PDB file of C-alpha atoms in Angstrom:
ATOM      1  CA  MET A   1     -10.465  44.718 148.079  1.00  0.00           C
ATOM      2  CA  ASN A   2     -10.624  41.393 149.958  1.00  0.00           C
ATOM      3  CA  MET A   3      -8.506  38.349 149.217  1.00  0.00           C
ATOM      4  CA  ARG A   4     -11.298  36.589 147.370  1.00  0.00           C
ATOM      5  CA  THR A   5     -11.844  39.391 144.861  1.00  0.00           C
ATOM      6  CA  LYS A   6      -8.182  39.711 144.252  1.00  0.00           C
ATOM      7  CA  ALA A   7      -7.852  36.109 143.422  1.00  0.00           C
ATOM      8  CA  PHE A   8     -10.925  36.174 141.206  1.00  0.00           C
ATOM      9  CA  LEU A   9      -9.362  39.025 139.216  1.00  0.00           C
ATOM     10  CA  LEU A  10      -6.104  37.354 139.059  1.00  0.00           C
ATOM     11  CA  MET A  11      -7.707  34.002 137.794  1.00  0.00           C
ATOM     12  CA  SER A  12      -9.657  36.082 135.277  1.00  0.00           C
ATOM     13  CA  LEU A  13      -6.607  37.867 133.812  1.00  0.00           C
ATOM     14  CA  LEU A  14      -4.813  34.610 133.525  1.00  0.00           C
ATOM     15  CA  LEU A  15      -7.685  33.025 131.791  1.00  0.00           C
ATOM     16  CA  LEU A  16      -8.065  35.895 129.417  1.00  0.00           C
ATOM     17  CA  SER A  17      -4.210  35.954 128.572  1.00  0.00           C
ATOM     18  CA  LEU A  18      -4.371  32.073 127.868  1.00  0.00           C
ATOM     19  CA  THR A  19      -7.413  32.582 125.587  1.00  0.00           C
ATOM     20  CA  CYS A  20      -5.754  35.299 123.630  1.00  0.00           C
ATOM     21  CA  LEU A  21      -2.493  33.555 123.323  1.00  0.00           C
ATOM     22  CA  SER A  22      -4.113  30.313 122.089  1.00  0.00           C
ATOM     23  CA  SER A  23      -6.184  32.067 119.504  1.00  0.00           C
ATOM     24  CA  CYS A  24      -3.186  33.594 117.788  1.00  0.00           C
ATOM     25  CA  SER A  25      -2.801  32.345 114.212  1.00  0.00           C
ATOM     26  CA  ASN A  26       0.360  30.493 112.855  1.00  0.00           C
ATOM     27  CA  ASP A  27       1.412  31.523 109.365  1.00  0.00           C
ATOM     28  CA  ASP A  28       0.955  28.067 108.151  1.00  0.00           C
ATOM     29  CA  ASP A  29      -2.825  28.752 108.320  1.00  0.00           C
ATOM     30  CA  ASP A  30      -2.523  31.472 105.751  1.00  0.00           C
ATOM     31  CA  ASN A  31      -0.883  28.793 103.235  1.00  0.00           C
ATOM     32  CA  ASN A  32      -3.814  26.488 103.363  1.00  0.00           C
ATOM     33  CA  ALA A  33      -4.696  26.598  99.801  1.00  0.00           C
ATOM     34  CA  GLY A  34      -4.242  23.672  97.455  1.00  0.00           C
ATOM     35  CA  LYS A  35      -2.377  23.409  94.238  1.00  0.00           C
ATOM     36  CA  SER A  36      -5.517  23.851  92.266  1.00  0.00           C
ATOM     37  CA  ASP A  37      -5.815  27.307  93.848  1.00  0.00           C
ATOM     38  CA  ILE A  38      -3.007  28.544  91.802  1.00  0.00           C
ATOM     39  CA  ILE A  39      -4.917  27.731  88.381  1.00  0.00           C
ATOM     40  CA  GLY A  40      -6.097  30.957  86.918  1.00  0.00           C
ATOM     41  CA  THR A  41      -4.836  34.429  86.058  1.00  0.00           C
ATOM     42  CA  TRP A  42      -2.709  36.562  88.190  1.00  0.00           C
ATOM     43  CA  TYR A  43      -1.199  40.169  88.134  1.00  0.00           C
ATOM     44  CA  LEU A  44       2.414  40.655  88.709  1.00  0.00           C
ATOM     45  CA  VAL A  45       2.400  43.246  91.337  1.00  0.00           C
ATOM     46  CA  GLY A  46       5.964  43.146  92.459  1.00  0.00           C
ATOM     47  CA  ALA A  47       9.236  41.314  91.834  1.00  0.00           C
ATOM     48  CA  SER A  48      12.560  41.261  93.764  1.00  0.00           C
ATOM     49  CA  ASP A  49      15.941  40.668  92.067  1.00  0.00           C
ATOM     50  CA  GLY A  50      17.309  38.894  95.200  1.00  0.00           C
ATOM     51  CA  TRP A  51      19.637  41.540  96.131  1.00  0.00           C
ATOM     52  CA  GLY A  52      17.147  43.574  98.136  1.00  0.00           C
ATOM     53  CA  GLY A  53      15.867  45.482  95.129  1.00  0.00           C
ATOM     54  CA  TYR A  54      11.988  45.200  94.863  1.00  0.00           C
ATOM     55  CA  LYS A  55      10.011  46.793  91.902  1.00  0.00           C
ATOM     56  CA  GLU A  56       6.154  47.179  91.986  1.00  0.00           C
ATOM     57  CA  TYR A  57       4.136  46.917  88.982  1.00  0.00           C
ATOM     58  CA  LYS A  58       0.534  47.928  87.983  1.00  0.00           C
ATOM     59  CA  GLU A  59      -2.273  45.673  88.086  1.00  0.00           C
ATOM     60  CA  GLY A  60      -2.875  44.294  84.256  1.00  0.00           C
ATOM     61  CA  GLU A  61       0.810  45.341  83.165  1.00  0.00           C
ATOM     62  CA  ILE A  62       1.867  41.818  83.462  1.00  0.00           C
ATOM     63  CA  THR A  63      -0.430  38.854  83.741  1.00  0.00           C
ATOM     64  CA  ILE A  64       0.481  35.190  84.406  1.00  0.00           C
ATOM     65  CA  THR A  65      -2.052  32.477  83.720  1.00  0.00           C
ATOM     66  CA  PHE A  66      -1.379  29.003  85.199  1.00  0.00           C
ATOM     67  CA  THR A  67      -3.415  26.392  83.050  1.00  0.00           C
ATOM     68  CA  PRO A  68      -4.357  23.191  84.145  1.00  0.00           C
ATOM     69  CA  ASN A  69      -2.481  21.413  81.600  1.00  0.00           C
ATOM     70  CA  GLY A  70       0.943  22.829  82.918  1.00  0.00           C
ATOM     71  CA  ASP A  71       1.343  25.922  80.671  1.00  0.00           C
ATOM     72  CA  MET A  72       2.174  29.279  82.273  1.00  0.00           C
ATOM     73  CA  LEU A  73       1.251  31.981  79.841  1.00  0.00           C
ATOM     74  CA  ILE A  74       2.836  35.266  80.314  1.00  0.00           C
ATOM     75  CA  LYS A  75       1.536  38.553  78.900  1.00  0.00           C
ATOM     76  CA  ASN A  76       4.068  41.493  79.357  1.00  0.00           C
ATOM     77  CA  LYS A  77       2.748  44.738  78.174  1.00  0.00           C
ATOM     78  CA  ARG A  78       6.049  46.582  79.093  1.00  0.00           C
ATOM     79  CA  LYS A  79       8.525  47.740  76.351  1.00  0.00           C
ATOM     80  CA  ASP A  80      11.478  46.417  78.361  1.00  0.00           C
ATOM     81  CA  GLN A  81       9.822  43.058  78.880  1.00  0.00           C
ATOM     82  CA  GLN A  82      11.035  43.031  82.547  1.00  0.00           C
ATOM     83  CA  PRO A  83      11.142  41.051  84.694  1.00  0.00           C
ATOM     84  CA  ILE A  84       9.412  38.175  82.963  1.00  0.00           C
ATOM     85  CA  PRO A  85       8.993  38.345  79.058  1.00  0.00           C
ATOM     86  CA  THR A  86       5.909  37.501  77.259  1.00  0.00           C
ATOM     87  CA  GLY A  87       5.965  33.868  76.325  1.00  0.00           C
ATOM     88  CA  THR A  88       4.506  30.367  77.296  1.00  0.00           C
ATOM     89  CA  ARG A  89       6.546  27.977  79.622  1.00  0.00           C
ATOM     90  CA  GLN A  90       5.912  24.721  81.181  1.00  0.00           C
ATOM     91  CA  TYR A  91       5.479  24.463  84.960  1.00  0.00           C
ATOM     92  CA  ASN A  92       4.823  21.749  87.485  1.00  0.00           C
ATOM     93  CA  PHE A  93       4.587  21.457  91.238  1.00  0.00           C
ATOM     94  CA  ALA A  94       7.438  20.295  93.122  1.00  0.00           C
ATOM     95  CA  ASP A  95       7.728  19.889  96.945  1.00  0.00           C
ATOM     96  CA  ILE A  96      10.783  21.324  98.582  1.00  0.00           C
ATOM     97  CA  GLU A  97      12.235  18.858 101.097  1.00  0.00           C
ATOM     98  CA  LYS A  98      13.746  21.511 103.338  1.00  0.00           C
ATOM     99  CA  SER A  99      13.513  25.302 103.258  1.00  0.00           C
ATOM    100  CA  ILE A 100      16.510  27.283 103.588  1.00  0.00           C
ATOM    101  CA  TYR A 101      14.411  29.645 105.722  1.00  0.00           C
ATOM    102  CA  SER A 102      12.709  27.356 108.067  1.00  0.00           C
ATOM    103  CA  SER A 103      14.436  23.743 107.607  1.00  0.00           C
ATOM    104  CA  LYS A 104      10.767  22.607 107.009  1.00  0.00           C
ATOM    105  CA  PRO A 105       9.041  21.072 103.812  1.00  0.00           C
ATOM    106  CA  ARG A 106       7.232  23.454 101.394  1.00  0.00           C
ATOM    107  CA  HIS A 107       4.979  23.317  98.520  1.00  0.00           C
ATOM    108  CA  GLY A 108       6.837  24.470  95.411  1.00  0.00           C
ATOM    109  CA  ILE A 109       6.113  25.361  91.778  1.00  0.00           C
ATOM    110  CA  SER A 110       8.941  24.805  89.117  1.00  0.00           C
ATOM    111  CA  TRP A 111       9.488  26.400  85.810  1.00  0.00           C
ATOM    112  CA  GLY A 112      12.891  26.623  83.908  1.00  0.00           C
ATOM    113  CA  PHE A 113      15.503  25.620  86.403  1.00  0.00           C
ATOM    114  CA  LEU A 114      14.295  27.039  89.628  1.00  0.00           C
ATOM    115  CA  THR A 115      11.614  25.796  92.005  1.00  0.00           C
ATOM    116  CA  TYR A 116       9.807  28.611  93.937  1.00  0.00           C
ATOM    117  CA  GLY A 117       8.316  28.021  97.307  1.00  0.00           C
ATOM    118  CA  TYR A 118       4.759  29.456  97.477  1.00  0.00           C
ATOM    119  CA  VAL A 119       2.472  31.171 100.131  1.00  0.00           C
ATOM    120  CA  PHE A 120      -0.860  32.214  99.971  1.00  0.00           C
ATOM    121  CA  LYS A 121      -1.892  35.229 102.140  1.00  0.00           C
ATOM    122  CA  ASP A 122      -4.772  37.555 101.835  1.00  0.00           C
ATOM    123  CA  GLY A 123      -5.401  36.814  98.352  1.00  0.00           C
ATOM    124  CA  ILE A 124      -1.635  37.309  97.527  1.00  0.00           C
ATOM    125  CA  LEU A 125       0.564  34.710  96.039  1.00  0.00           C
ATOM    126  CA  GLU A 126       4.185  34.928  97.007  1.00  0.00           C
ATOM    127  CA  LEU A 127       6.922  33.000  95.017  1.00  0.00           C
ATOM    128  CA  ASP A 128      10.415  32.819  96.283  1.00  0.00           C
ATOM    129  CA  ALA A 129      13.142  30.711  94.707  1.00  0.00           C
ATOM    130  CA  GLU A 130      14.391  29.425  98.158  1.00  0.00           C
ATOM    131  CA  ALA A 131      17.861  31.218  97.507  1.00  0.00           C
ATOM    132  CA  TYR A 132      18.872  34.674  99.203  1.00  0.00           C
ATOM    133  CA  ASP A 133      20.111  35.877  95.805  1.00  0.00           C
ATOM    134  CA  ALA A 134      17.446  34.572  93.417  1.00  0.00           C
ATOM    135  CA  PRO A 135      14.409  36.496  92.467  1.00  0.00           C
ATOM    136  CA  GLY A 136      10.822  36.399  94.167  1.00  0.00           C
ATOM    137  CA  TYR A 137       7.469  37.446  92.869  1.00  0.00           C
ATOM    138  CA  THR A 138       4.368  38.862  94.269  1.00  0.00           C
ATOM    139  CA  LEU A 139       1.033  37.971  92.373  1.00  0.00           C
ATOM    140  CA  LYS A 140      -2.401  39.257  93.042  1.00  0.00           C
ATOM    141  CA  TYR A 141      -5.294  37.042  91.908  1.00  0.00           C
ATOM    142  CA  CYS A 142      -7.118  38.415  88.912  1.00  0.00           C
ATOM    143  CA  ARG A 143      -9.735  35.849  87.882  1.00  0.00           C
ATOM    144  CA  PRO A 144     -10.209  32.157  87.244  1.00  0.00           C
ATOM    145  CA  ILE A 145      -8.876  30.715  84.102  1.00  0.00           C
ATOM    146  CA  LYS A 146     -11.505  30.284  80.968  1.00  0.00           C
ATOM    147  CA  LYS A 147     -10.923  27.767  78.239  1.00  0.00           C
ATOM    148  CA  TYR A 148      -9.895  30.606  75.713  1.00  0.00           C
ATOM    149  CA  ASP A 149      -7.395  31.554  77.881  1.00  0.00           C
ATOM    150  CA  TYR A 150      -5.153  28.623  76.918  1.00  0.00           C
ATOM    151  CA  ILE A 151      -6.487  27.067  73.656  1.00  0.00           C
TER     152      ILE A 151
END
């Protein structure tokens, strides 16, 4: 191989490497959904207790519907009503100024006394309470909301 061919191969590899590195996605790209994307019905598919425990749930066992008027409707078919009992709660959107995980601002949704940071990724909504010992929830999108869901 002559020097010109070696230089060409080296430059080609360098260009290929730069192209691959610049095309890698950032986690923020997965969280580009807006607040209106939460409106609808979700299956609760997993919940953590904040201390390392995580329990999975069957699709349809627990549904959570976020309505446009700020109601969160929970239907829990489990006898023990864990981890979130059936009922209606009020929710609102609240931005988190500084995440404990990244020190950056995050979008949040609040009900009760906790604000949960949220991330959308691959059709899944992850909610975490911005505290290492607080519960977190994994929701899978079920369907858009229908008027009869909340009247």
